[in-house]
Amino acid sequence: MNTIQIKNLTFKPYITKETLQTTVKTIAERINADYRDQEVLFIGMLNGAFIFAADLLKHINLTCKISFVKMASYEGTTSTGEIKEIIGLNESVKGKHVIVVEDIVDTGLTIQTMYHTLQAQQPLSLEICTLILKPEKYDNSVPLKYVGHSISNEFIVGYGLDYDGYGRNIASIYQLQE
Ligand code: IMP
């Protein structure tokens, strides 16, 4: 695979689409086993988790629903530290097994806000499922039950992840070339 150019930046191949599909299937199998015979409400985090959530749900064999919320904490390649909830949750989480599906956890600020908002609504259980974790900056404020890949602290795009809105459509993940 070759490098790709998105706007002013060059990215090199990092995680292949085959590896991603294996990871997604492995996580789904764990969830299927952990919640056997129970109903689950998945909450996908827009925009980044739309592909991961779609692929994950195809492997889930439980009785389930999915709902999406939209929050943003990033502009360009550095965190602004601002969290804005743009699309709220219409589905009640009270008394339900809830799994939040996130594309990537970096500082943890986004997932922390989400976790505490949902926890206040008294779900029966609440877990986080993230495809990617950057552990170097993560503050460990919230337990992450399902993690696909732990990676170093470099900026990545593809498979739902963007650089300035671009690159979400790429089937594999690319890493910023320094
Ligand atoms: P956190 O709040 O610092 O954990 O940031 C999480 C959010 O930042 C994710 O949902 C992404 O939208 C974005 N993000 C963090 N790292 C990257 C990256 O390497 N590429 C693209 N988006 C990222």
PDB file of N, CA and C and ligand atoms in Angstrom, residues 45 48 71-74 76 79 83 102-111 134 138 151 154-157 161-163 168, ligand 1:
ATOM      1  N   MET A  45     -21.135   6.797  18.633  1.00  0.00           N
ATOM      2  CA  MET A  45     -20.695   8.191  18.699  1.00  0.00           C
ATOM      3  C   MET A  45     -20.402   8.695  17.280  1.00  0.00           C
ATOM      4  N   GLY A  48     -17.338   9.751  13.965  1.00  0.00           N
ATOM      5  CA  GLY A  48     -16.240   8.803  13.758  1.00  0.00           C
ATOM      6  C   GLY A  48     -16.594   7.335  13.839  1.00  0.00           C
ATOM      7  N   MET A  71     -20.971  14.175  19.285  1.00  0.00           N
ATOM      8  CA  MET A  71     -20.187  15.116  20.085  1.00  0.00           C
ATOM      9  C   MET A  71     -18.890  15.371  19.328  1.00  0.00           C
ATOM     10  N   ALA A  72     -18.272  16.498  19.581  1.00  0.00           N
ATOM     11  CA  ALA A  72     -17.008  16.771  18.907  1.00  0.00           C
ATOM     12  C   ALA A  72     -16.041  17.470  19.842  1.00  0.00           C
ATOM     13  N   SER A  73     -14.789  17.030  19.844  1.00  0.00           N
ATOM     14  CA  SER A  73     -13.785  17.671  20.700  1.00  0.00           C
ATOM     15  C   SER A  73     -12.536  18.024  19.903  1.00  0.00           C
ATOM     16  N   TYR A  74     -12.594  17.793  18.601  1.00  0.00           N
ATOM     17  CA  TYR A  74     -11.377  17.942  17.810  1.00  0.00           C
ATOM     18  C   TYR A  74     -11.550  18.895  16.642  1.00  0.00           C
ATOM     19  N   GLY A  76      -8.936  19.794  13.329  1.00  0.00           N
ATOM     20  CA  GLY A  76      -7.612  19.518  12.786  1.00  0.00           C
ATOM     21  C   GLY A  76      -6.985  18.347  13.524  1.00  0.00           C
ATOM     22  N   SER A  79      -6.552  18.512  19.955  1.00  0.00           N
ATOM     23  CA  SER A  79      -7.809  18.631  20.690  1.00  0.00           C
ATOM     24  C   SER A  79      -8.049  20.072  21.114  1.00  0.00           C
ATOM     25  N   ILE A  83     -16.109  20.238  24.407  1.00  0.00           N
ATOM     26  CA  ILE A  83     -17.033  19.166  24.079  1.00  0.00           C
ATOM     27  C   ILE A  83     -18.393  19.795  23.773  1.00  0.00           C
ATOM     28  N   GLU A 102     -17.389   3.746  20.364  1.00  0.00           N
ATOM     29  CA  GLU A 102     -16.570   4.918  20.032  1.00  0.00           C
ATOM     30  C   GLU A 102     -15.483   4.503  19.038  1.00  0.00           C
ATOM     31  N   ASP A 103     -15.081   5.436  18.186  1.00  0.00           N
ATOM     32  CA  ASP A 103     -14.012   5.125  17.232  1.00  0.00           C
ATOM     33  C   ASP A 103     -12.643   5.147  17.906  1.00  0.00           C
ATOM     34  N   ILE A 104     -12.383   6.219  18.654  1.00  0.00           N
ATOM     35  CA  ILE A 104     -11.049   6.360  19.248  1.00  0.00           C
ATOM     36  C   ILE A 104     -11.131   7.127  20.563  1.00  0.00           C
ATOM     37  N   VAL A 105     -10.378   6.675  21.548  1.00  0.00           N
ATOM     38  CA  VAL A 105     -10.268   7.396  22.818  1.00  0.00           C
ATOM     39  C   VAL A 105      -8.845   7.928  22.918  1.00  0.00           C
ATOM     40  N   ASP A 106      -8.749   9.248  23.072  1.00  0.00           N
ATOM     41  CA  ASP A 106      -7.435   9.911  23.121  1.00  0.00           C
ATOM     42  C   ASP A 106      -7.211  10.413  24.558  1.00  0.00           C
ATOM     43  N   THR A 107      -7.616  11.638  24.871  1.00  0.00           N
ATOM     44  CA  THR A 107      -7.499  12.116  26.260  1.00  0.00           C
ATOM     45  C   THR A 107      -8.562  11.475  27.158  1.00  0.00           C
ATOM     46  N   GLY A 108      -9.666  11.068  26.556  1.00  0.00           N
ATOM     47  CA  GLY A 108     -10.763  10.481  27.325  1.00  0.00           C
ATOM     48  C   GLY A 108     -11.875  11.471  27.646  1.00  0.00           C
ATOM     49  N   LEU A 109     -11.662  12.722  27.267  1.00  0.00           N
ATOM     50  CA  LEU A 109     -12.623  13.780  27.591  1.00  0.00           C
ATOM     51  C   LEU A 109     -14.005  13.512  26.990  1.00  0.00           C
ATOM     52  N   THR A 110     -14.031  13.100  25.744  1.00  0.00           N
ATOM     53  CA  THR A 110     -15.309  12.840  25.062  1.00  0.00           C
ATOM     54  C   THR A 110     -16.056  11.707  25.749  1.00  0.00           C
ATOM     55  N   ILE A 111     -15.354  10.621  25.989  1.00  0.00           N
ATOM     56  CA  ILE A 111     -16.007   9.429  26.529  1.00  0.00           C
ATOM     57  C   ILE A 111     -16.411   9.653  27.991  1.00  0.00           C
ATOM     58  N   LYS A 134      -5.542   5.483  22.483  1.00  0.00           N
ATOM     59  CA  LYS A 134      -4.187   6.041  22.565  1.00  0.00           C
ATOM     60  C   LYS A 134      -3.864   6.144  24.053  1.00  0.00           C
ATOM     61  N   TYR A 138      -4.434   8.986  27.755  1.00  0.00           N
ATOM     62  CA  TYR A 138      -5.700   8.639  28.393  1.00  0.00           C
ATOM     63  C   TYR A 138      -5.612   8.777  29.909  1.00  0.00           C
ATOM     64  N   ILE A 151      -2.719   2.101  20.421  1.00  0.00           N
ATOM     65  CA  ILE A 151      -1.702   2.599  19.484  1.00  0.00           C
ATOM     66  C   ILE A 151      -0.896   3.729  20.110  1.00  0.00           C
ATOM     67  N   GLU A 154       0.090   8.893  17.646  1.00  0.00           N
ATOM     68  CA  GLU A 154       0.114   9.585  16.352  1.00  0.00           C
ATOM     69  C   GLU A 154      -1.278   9.743  15.777  1.00  0.00           C
ATOM     70  N   PHE A 155      -1.414  10.736  14.937  1.00  0.00           N
ATOM     71  CA  PHE A 155      -2.720  11.023  14.345  1.00  0.00           C
ATOM     72  C   PHE A 155      -3.028  10.024  13.229  1.00  0.00           C
ATOM     73  N   ILE A 156      -4.241   9.480  13.244  1.00  0.00           N
ATOM     74  CA  ILE A 156      -4.637   8.487  12.239  1.00  0.00           C
ATOM     75  C   ILE A 156      -5.936   8.905  11.531  1.00  0.00           C
ATOM     76  N   VAL A 157      -6.097   8.366  10.327  1.00  0.00           N
ATOM     77  CA  VAL A 157      -7.343   8.603   9.566  1.00  0.00           C
ATOM     78  C   VAL A 157      -7.806   7.294   8.934  1.00  0.00           C
ATOM     79  N   LEU A 161     -12.519   7.595  10.825  1.00  0.00           N
ATOM     80  CA  LEU A 161     -11.721   8.687  11.426  1.00  0.00           C
ATOM     81  C   LEU A 161     -11.310   9.694  10.360  1.00  0.00           C
ATOM     82  N   ASP A 162     -11.328  10.960  10.734  1.00  0.00           N
ATOM     83  CA  ASP A 162     -11.097  12.001   9.729  1.00  0.00           C
ATOM     84  C   ASP A 162      -9.925  12.907  10.054  1.00  0.00           C
ATOM     85  N   TYR A 163      -9.442  13.570   9.010  1.00  0.00           N
ATOM     86  CA  TYR A 163      -8.606  14.750   9.165  1.00  0.00           C
ATOM     87  C   TYR A 163      -9.389  15.910   8.540  1.00  0.00           C
ATOM     88  N   ARG A 168     -12.739   9.685   6.052  1.00  0.00           N
ATOM     89  CA  ARG A 168     -13.595   8.728   6.783  1.00  0.00           C
ATOM     90  C   ARG A 168     -13.953   7.511   5.935  1.00  0.00           C
TER      91      ARG A 168
HETATM   92  P1  IMP B   1     -10.682  12.622  23.339  1.00  0.00           P
HETATM   93  O1  IMP B   1     -11.890  13.386  23.837  1.00  0.00           O
HETATM   94  O2  IMP B   1      -9.403  13.397  23.521  1.00  0.00           O
HETATM   95  O3  IMP B   1     -10.590  11.219  23.871  1.00  0.00           O
HETATM   96  O4  IMP B   1     -10.839  12.557  21.762  1.00  0.00           O
HETATM   97  C1  IMP B   1     -11.698  11.666  21.147  1.00  0.00           C
HETATM   98  C2  IMP B   1     -12.147  12.213  19.810  1.00  0.00           C
HETATM   99  O5  IMP B   1     -11.098  12.919  19.165  1.00  0.00           O
HETATM  100  C3  IMP B   1     -12.506  11.065  18.871  1.00  0.00           C
HETATM  101  O6  IMP B   1     -13.871  10.765  18.938  1.00  0.00           O
HETATM  102  C4  IMP B   1     -12.090  11.611  17.521  1.00  0.00           C
HETATM  103  O7  IMP B   1     -13.159  12.319  16.944  1.00  0.00           O
HETATM  104  C5  IMP B   1     -10.961  12.562  17.815  1.00  0.00           C
HETATM  105  N1  IMP B   1      -9.614  11.977  17.605  1.00  0.00           N
HETATM  106  C6  IMP B   1      -8.692  11.669  18.551  1.00  0.00           C
HETATM  107  N2  IMP B   1      -7.575  11.171  18.000  1.00  0.00           N
HETATM  108  C7  IMP B   1      -7.800  11.165  16.658  1.00  0.00           C
HETATM  109  C8  IMP B   1      -6.998  10.721  15.530  1.00  0.00           C
HETATM  110  O8  IMP B   1      -5.850  10.250  15.638  1.00  0.00           O
HETATM  111  N3  IMP B   1      -7.583  10.856  14.315  1.00  0.00           N
HETATM  112  C9  IMP B   1      -8.841  11.375  14.131  1.00  0.00           C
HETATM  113  N4  IMP B   1      -9.616  11.774  15.160  1.00  0.00           N
HETATM  114  C10 IMP B   1      -9.100  11.681  16.406  1.00  0.00           C
END
